[in-house]
């Protein structure tokens, strides 16, 4: 009975891609054209959707059949899902995010499936860069994008106060390290605030409310899903006219929001610190096709490689004065050349070292 | 707005859904039933409210549909527990799980999204109200005025639920059944009928909390958006032993704890402590009040024994 239940659950979870998990690849079907994309849940307006866009584009370009495998929130099922997808023999390329242990499972199982190519994105900068032969890893310098976002925020803040709301994990702390160092670089007198995000969008809205209440002009929302709470609060407080602006993370949130019906709220989004997931995945598949992809390695990509940036769109050009735009163009250039070095959470040896750096930067 | 008035304003806004859910729990508690399914009721009402109001472009129809959906859930719970004789708590727990997954399923069928409906559905939201004269009073106006209309309905509901339970025939019957179903049966009150009614009323009130979150506080539905508010409400109700006014006050205290948790972040206190604060506060409050109540009961028993000994 128990086995049956487990089998049924596994079947339901994988119905999208792996309904026949144990069937071996047939020898008379040499070319497998499936490209699997592993993610948590699509429809987050951010990270997961962005990667999926990259997979869809490169699949269309190179004649693969894209297939999203959504894993949901139960991390215990992820390992099985990956193995079953590999066993199904339907996929020749598997693209997956690194989070929730997926990267570790790829490290563990990749050598058992030499015929499948794995592309793992959003790896940690500090991870071991040596991967199995058929795996390629991408790490993003999120702190560079956030550094630019912080500098822009400081330049745009009339009260010289900027804030960031982010989760207390290495990724979130990396956003904060970049953002705060950027704000301090652009304007040493600028006051910076860092709030650890709570559990849902409503709580994020309250936290943003508390920040704007203190006179903070720009808040960077370090979560794709909960950022809407922050944008909502900025919009309710009158948006740009009342000095309440917000920034998004990972994807160009202004673009995403204007694609939907929430156009009004989009007006508060000054810019976004982006990880160009779609671009880097497409680029990796292109290089895989012409044979120049360094298999078995993890590459750390930043602004110089076009893998991270601040979103520069029409709305940005409308809101930001010309001299600040010129300053930003100059700063982007400096960062990509390595003349200015953003602070990253991964520069620190420990959480304590990071907090020791962070504390004096915060508040009044 | 000063900092203090800002915190109090935030408290009221954060407490509204918890107050409504706590009232919902208190109605069933008085009928002798623990409503562990408040989370499910709110979640379903939140989703259906958004969907229907987006379809019909009518706030009222959306609200009614949202409340009806949560009442429907209570009727399912009642049928399974009282007619099919399944354990009530188990039914509630499984209903919570079913609705958490089921709302995502429905959302996916309708919108093709699995995490939020924002941007896909343009649903109506309930307006905020500026109370005419009070809004001009310096401090009080800033705190009390300018809330969502559902917040004021929640305040009315505190009185309404109290009135229902203590001043009406139905309330008397609910409390009778809650004290002793057998005794109530012996004087001709159908306890099953009362349980159905109290659960349906509970669904109505909890549903209000749900639609407030998705159509007032925020303007979209997100998966699992209750975030444990139903359980905090259950804790608030238990601390007050099912009294409606006490439950609402406790819910307000939880809201204050959340608002305070947000506020103290500006002093850079350790993050883990901040995130745990509202929940720690709930545990602390429950422990202290239980301790006091047990001491009172012990004292009461001792007094009884003493009185008996004196008689002998």
Short mmCIF file of C-alpha atoms in Angstrom, two decimals, chain B residues 6-299:
data_model
loop_
_atom_site.label_atom_id
_atom_site.label_comp_id
_atom_site.label_asym_id
_atom_site.label_seq_id
_atom_site.Cartn_x
_atom_site.Cartn_y
_atom_site.Cartn_z
CA UNK B 6 2.16 54.56 12.28
CA UNK B 7 2.73 51.45 14.41
CA UNK B 8 -0.81 51.52 15.73
CA UNK B 9 -2.23 52.01 12.23
CA UNK B 10 -0.14 49.06 11.05
CA UNK B 11 -1.36 47.01 14.03
CA UNK B 12 -5.00 47.53 13.12
CA UNK B 13 -4.35 46.69 9.47
CA UNK B 14 -2.36 43.56 10.35
CA UNK B 15 -4.88 42.43 12.97
CA UNK B 16 -8.01 42.65 10.83
CA UNK B 17 -7.78 39.19 9.23
CA UNK B 18 -6.66 37.62 12.52
CA UNK B 19 -9.55 39.25 14.39
CA UNK B 20 -12.09 37.94 11.89
CA UNK B 21 -10.62 34.44 11.93
CA UNK B 22 -10.48 34.47 15.74
CA UNK B 23 -14.17 35.42 15.88
CA UNK B 24 -14.91 32.58 13.48
CA UNK B 25 -13.08 30.16 15.75
CA UNK B 26 -14.86 31.50 18.80
CA UNK B 27 -18.32 30.77 17.35
CA UNK B 28 -17.53 27.08 16.88
CA UNK B 29 -15.62 26.92 20.15
CA UNK B 30 -18.78 27.96 21.97
CA UNK B 31 -20.55 25.07 20.23
CA UNK B 32 -17.85 22.78 21.59
CA UNK B 33 -15.94 22.40 18.33
CA UNK B 34 -12.36 23.39 17.58
CA UNK B 35 -12.22 25.07 14.17
CA UNK B 36 -8.77 24.18 12.91
CA UNK B 37 -9.87 24.82 9.34
CA UNK B 38 -9.96 28.63 9.52
CA UNK B 39 -6.89 28.77 7.30
CA UNK B 40 -8.68 26.78 4.59
CA UNK B 41 -11.85 28.87 4.85
CA UNK B 42 -9.93 32.13 4.46
CA UNK B 43 -7.81 30.85 1.62
CA UNK B 44 -10.77 29.62 -0.41
CA UNK B 45 -12.74 32.84 0.12
CA UNK B 46 -9.68 34.88 -0.87
CA UNK B 47 -9.26 33.02 -4.15
CA UNK B 48 -12.91 32.78 -5.18
CA UNK B 49 -13.48 36.44 -4.29
CA UNK B 50 -10.67 37.54 -6.60
CA UNK B 51 -11.70 35.23 -9.44
CA UNK B 52 -15.39 36.08 -9.41
CA UNK B 53 -14.90 39.82 -9.03
CA UNK B 54 -12.44 39.76 -11.93
CA UNK B 55 -14.92 37.87 -14.11
CA UNK B 56 -17.99 39.89 -13.27
CA UNK B 57 -16.16 43.19 -12.61
CA UNK B 58 -18.43 43.57 -9.62
CA UNK B 59 -17.13 43.93 -6.08
CA UNK B 60 -20.37 42.79 -4.44
CA UNK B 61 -20.75 39.61 -6.51
CA UNK B 62 -17.10 38.79 -5.85
CA UNK B 63 -17.55 39.25 -2.09
CA UNK B 64 -20.72 37.17 -1.99
CA UNK B 65 -19.11 34.39 -4.01
CA UNK B 66 -16.03 34.43 -1.77
CA UNK B 67 -18.12 34.16 1.40
CA UNK B 68 -20.34 31.49 -0.18
CA UNK B 69 -17.30 29.41 -1.09
CA UNK B 70 -16.01 29.40 2.48
CA UNK B 71 -19.47 28.49 3.77
CA UNK B 72 -19.53 25.64 1.26
CA UNK B 73 -16.22 24.38 2.67
CA UNK B 74 -17.67 24.41 6.20
CA UNK B 75 -20.68 22.41 4.99
CA UNK B 76 -18.34 19.81 3.51
CA UNK B 77 -16.43 19.66 6.80
CA UNK B 78 -19.72 19.30 8.71
CA UNK B 79 -21.09 16.60 6.43
CA UNK B 80 -17.91 14.55 6.70
CA UNK B 81 -17.62 14.98 10.46
CA UNK B 82 -21.20 14.83 11.69
CA UNK B 83 -22.94 12.65 9.09
CA UNK B 84 -20.10 10.41 8.00
CA UNK B 85 -18.66 10.47 11.55
CA UNK B 86 -15.07 11.22 10.68
CA UNK B 87 -12.96 12.82 13.38
CA UNK B 88 -13.48 16.60 13.21
CA UNK B 89 -9.85 17.57 13.74
CA UNK B 90 -8.66 15.16 11.09
CA UNK B 91 -11.25 16.52 8.66
CA UNK B 92 -10.08 20.06 9.34
CA UNK B 93 -6.42 19.23 8.90
CA UNK B 94 -7.03 17.39 5.65
CA UNK B 95 -9.26 20.22 4.45
CA UNK B 96 -6.43 22.68 5.15
CA UNK B 97 -4.06 20.64 3.02
CA UNK B 98 -6.65 20.09 0.31
CA UNK B 99 -7.43 23.80 0.05
CA UNK B 100 -3.77 24.91 0.07
CA UNK B 101 -3.17 22.64 -2.93
CA UNK B 102 -6.64 23.08 -4.39
CA UNK B 103 -6.47 26.87 -4.59
CA UNK B 104 -3.22 26.62 -6.55
CA UNK B 105 -4.90 24.08 -8.83
CA UNK B 106 -7.93 26.30 -9.44
CA UNK B 107 -5.70 29.32 -9.95
CA UNK B 108 -3.66 27.37 -12.52
CA UNK B 109 -6.78 26.18 -14.37
CA UNK B 110 -8.16 29.69 -14.59
CA UNK B 111 -5.11 31.89 -15.05
CA UNK B 112 -2.28 29.53 -16.01
CA UNK B 113 -0.27 30.93 -13.09
CA UNK B 114 0.80 29.04 -10.02
CA UNK B 115 2.03 31.69 -7.67
CA UNK B 116 0.12 34.98 -7.93
CA UNK B 117 -2.88 36.29 -9.85
CA UNK B 118 -1.50 39.84 -9.85
CA UNK B 119 -1.37 41.24 -13.34
CA UNK B 120 -3.42 38.42 -14.82
CA UNK B 121 -6.72 39.17 -13.16
CA UNK B 122 -7.95 42.69 -12.69
CA UNK B 123 -10.14 42.18 -9.63
CA UNK B 124 -12.01 44.83 -7.71
CA UNK B 125 -10.87 45.92 -4.27
CA UNK B 126 -12.78 47.20 -1.30
CA UNK B 127 -12.35 50.94 -0.74
CA UNK B 128 -10.66 52.61 2.21
CA UNK B 129 -12.79 54.86 4.38
CA UNK B 130 -11.91 58.24 5.81
CA UNK B 131 -14.24 58.86 8.72
CA UNK B 132 -15.57 62.43 8.36
CA UNK B 133 -14.93 64.13 11.71
CA UNK B 134 -12.54 61.72 13.36
CA UNK B 135 -9.98 61.97 10.56
CA UNK B 136 -9.20 65.57 11.55
CA UNK B 137 -8.39 64.76 15.18
CA UNK B 138 -4.57 64.83 15.36
CA UNK B 139 -3.44 61.47 16.75
CA UNK B 140 -6.61 59.41 16.88
CA UNK B 141 -7.59 60.30 13.32
CA UNK B 142 -4.27 59.05 11.99
CA UNK B 143 -4.70 55.72 13.75
CA UNK B 144 -8.40 55.05 13.36
CA UNK B 145 -9.34 56.68 10.09
CA UNK B 146 -8.24 55.66 6.61
CA UNK B 147 -8.59 51.90 7.00
CA UNK B 148 -10.18 49.46 4.61
CA UNK B 149 -13.94 49.15 4.93
CA UNK B 150 -13.50 45.52 6.03
CA UNK B 151 -11.56 46.68 9.09
CA UNK B 152 -14.62 48.60 10.29
CA UNK B 153 -16.81 45.62 9.46
CA UNK B 154 -14.48 43.52 11.64
CA UNK B 155 -15.07 45.88 14.56
CA UNK B 156 -18.81 45.60 14.02
CA UNK B 157 -18.45 41.82 13.83
CA UNK B 158 -16.86 41.70 17.30
CA UNK B 159 -20.05 43.19 18.73
CA UNK B 160 -22.27 41.16 16.41
CA UNK B 161 -20.69 37.84 17.40
CA UNK B 162 -20.87 38.73 21.07
CA UNK B 163 -24.52 39.69 20.63
CA UNK B 164 -25.24 36.49 18.72
CA UNK B 165 -23.66 34.27 21.37
CA UNK B 166 -25.00 35.97 24.51
CA UNK B 167 -28.20 37.80 23.58
CA UNK B 168 -30.03 35.58 21.11
CA UNK B 169 -31.89 32.27 21.32
CA UNK B 170 -29.54 30.74 18.75
CA UNK B 171 -26.56 31.83 20.83
CA UNK B 172 -28.02 30.25 23.94
CA UNK B 173 -28.56 27.01 22.04
CA UNK B 174 -25.01 27.13 20.64
CA UNK B 175 -23.62 27.52 24.15
CA UNK B 176 -25.93 24.76 25.50
CA UNK B 177 -24.73 22.32 22.87
CA UNK B 178 -21.18 23.38 23.58
CA UNK B 179 -21.52 22.70 27.31
CA UNK B 180 -23.28 19.37 27.00
CA UNK B 181 -24.71 18.05 23.72
CA UNK B 182 -26.59 15.20 25.46
CA UNK B 183 -28.37 17.56 27.84
CA UNK B 184 -29.29 19.82 24.92
CA UNK B 185 -30.67 16.85 23.02
CA UNK B 186 -32.79 15.90 26.04
CA UNK B 187 -34.64 19.23 25.83
CA UNK B 188 -35.18 18.90 22.10
CA UNK B 189 -32.28 20.86 20.61
CA UNK B 190 -30.73 19.03 17.67
CA UNK B 191 -27.01 19.31 18.37
CA UNK B 192 -26.14 18.32 14.82
CA UNK B 193 -28.22 21.18 13.45
CA UNK B 194 -26.57 23.64 15.84
CA UNK B 195 -23.13 22.39 14.86
CA UNK B 196 -23.94 22.88 11.18
CA UNK B 197 -25.22 26.40 11.84
CA UNK B 198 -22.29 27.44 14.01
CA UNK B 199 -19.80 26.10 11.48
CA UNK B 200 -21.54 27.89 8.61
CA UNK B 201 -21.51 31.17 10.57
CA UNK B 202 -17.87 30.57 11.32
CA UNK B 203 -17.28 30.11 7.58
CA UNK B 204 -18.99 33.41 6.88
CA UNK B 205 -16.83 35.36 9.35
CA UNK B 206 -13.58 33.63 8.40
CA UNK B 207 -14.41 34.22 4.74
CA UNK B 208 -14.52 37.97 5.46
CA UNK B 209 -10.94 37.72 6.71
CA UNK B 210 -9.99 35.92 3.52
CA UNK B 211 -11.53 38.42 1.11
CA UNK B 212 -10.01 41.26 3.13
CA UNK B 213 -6.51 39.90 2.46
CA UNK B 214 -6.95 39.40 -1.28
CA UNK B 215 -9.37 42.24 -2.08
CA UNK B 216 -8.56 44.92 0.45
CA UNK B 217 -5.13 44.64 1.96
CA UNK B 218 -3.58 43.36 -1.26
CA UNK B 219 -5.29 43.30 -4.63
CA UNK B 220 -4.33 39.81 -5.74
CA UNK B 221 -4.29 36.21 -4.61
CA UNK B 222 -0.99 34.50 -3.90
CA UNK B 223 -0.50 30.83 -3.14
CA UNK B 224 -0.67 30.05 0.57
CA UNK B 225 -1.23 33.73 1.26
CA UNK B 226 -2.71 33.23 4.75
CA UNK B 227 0.74 32.45 6.08
CA UNK B 228 -0.50 30.85 9.31
CA UNK B 229 -2.97 33.63 10.19
CA UNK B 230 -5.70 31.03 10.69
CA UNK B 231 -3.58 29.22 13.26
CA UNK B 232 -2.61 32.44 15.03
CA UNK B 233 -6.32 33.19 15.21
CA UNK B 234 -6.98 29.77 16.71
CA UNK B 235 -4.32 30.46 19.32
CA UNK B 236 -5.85 33.87 20.05
CA UNK B 237 -9.27 32.30 20.50
CA UNK B 238 -7.92 29.52 22.75
CA UNK B 239 -6.13 31.97 24.99
CA UNK B 240 -9.43 33.79 25.52
CA UNK B 241 -11.24 30.48 26.02
CA UNK B 242 -13.59 31.20 23.13
CA UNK B 243 -14.88 34.58 24.33
CA UNK B 244 -15.43 36.76 21.24
CA UNK B 245 -14.23 40.05 22.71
CA UNK B 246 -11.22 38.44 24.40
CA UNK B 247 -10.35 36.61 21.18
CA UNK B 248 -10.42 39.86 19.24
CA UNK B 249 -8.22 41.59 21.83
CA UNK B 250 -5.70 38.75 21.66
CA UNK B 251 -5.75 38.89 17.87
CA UNK B 252 -5.00 42.60 18.17
CA UNK B 253 -2.07 41.79 20.46
CA UNK B 254 -0.71 39.41 17.82
CA UNK B 255 -1.09 42.17 15.25
CA UNK B 256 0.78 44.51 17.58
CA UNK B 257 3.54 41.92 17.92
CA UNK B 258 3.85 41.74 14.14
CA UNK B 259 3.87 45.51 13.73
CA UNK B 260 6.42 45.80 16.52
CA UNK B 261 8.53 43.12 14.85
CA UNK B 262 8.57 45.27 11.73
CA UNK B 263 9.33 48.41 13.70
CA UNK B 264 12.27 47.10 15.74
CA UNK B 265 14.13 46.19 12.54
CA UNK B 266 15.25 49.77 12.24
CA UNK B 267 17.44 49.18 15.30
CA UNK B 268 19.19 46.28 13.58
CA UNK B 269 18.32 43.63 16.09
CA UNK B 270 19.20 40.05 15.14
CA UNK B 271 17.02 38.94 12.23
CA UNK B 272 16.10 35.51 13.54
CA UNK B 273 14.68 37.11 16.65
CA UNK B 274 12.60 39.56 14.61
CA UNK B 275 11.11 36.92 12.36
CA UNK B 276 10.26 34.70 15.30
CA UNK B 277 8.91 37.55 17.44
CA UNK B 278 5.16 37.34 16.69
CA UNK B 279 5.16 33.58 17.15
CA UNK B 280 7.29 33.68 20.28
CA UNK B 281 4.91 36.27 21.62
CA UNK B 282 1.97 33.91 20.99
CA UNK B 283 3.68 31.04 22.79
CA UNK B 284 4.64 33.31 25.68
CA UNK B 285 1.13 34.71 26.04
CA UNK B 286 -0.42 31.24 25.93
CA UNK B 287 2.03 29.94 28.56
CA UNK B 288 1.50 32.82 30.95
CA UNK B 289 -2.27 32.79 30.69
CA UNK B 290 -2.48 29.01 31.03
CA UNK B 291 -0.27 29.20 34.11
CA UNK B 292 -2.50 31.87 35.66
CA UNK B 293 -5.67 29.97 34.76
CA UNK B 294 -4.37 26.72 36.22
CA UNK B 295 -3.45 28.46 39.46
CA UNK B 296 -6.92 29.95 39.64
CA UNK B 297 -8.51 26.57 39.04
CA UNK B 298 -6.31 24.96 41.67
CA UNK B 299 -7.26 27.69 44.13
#
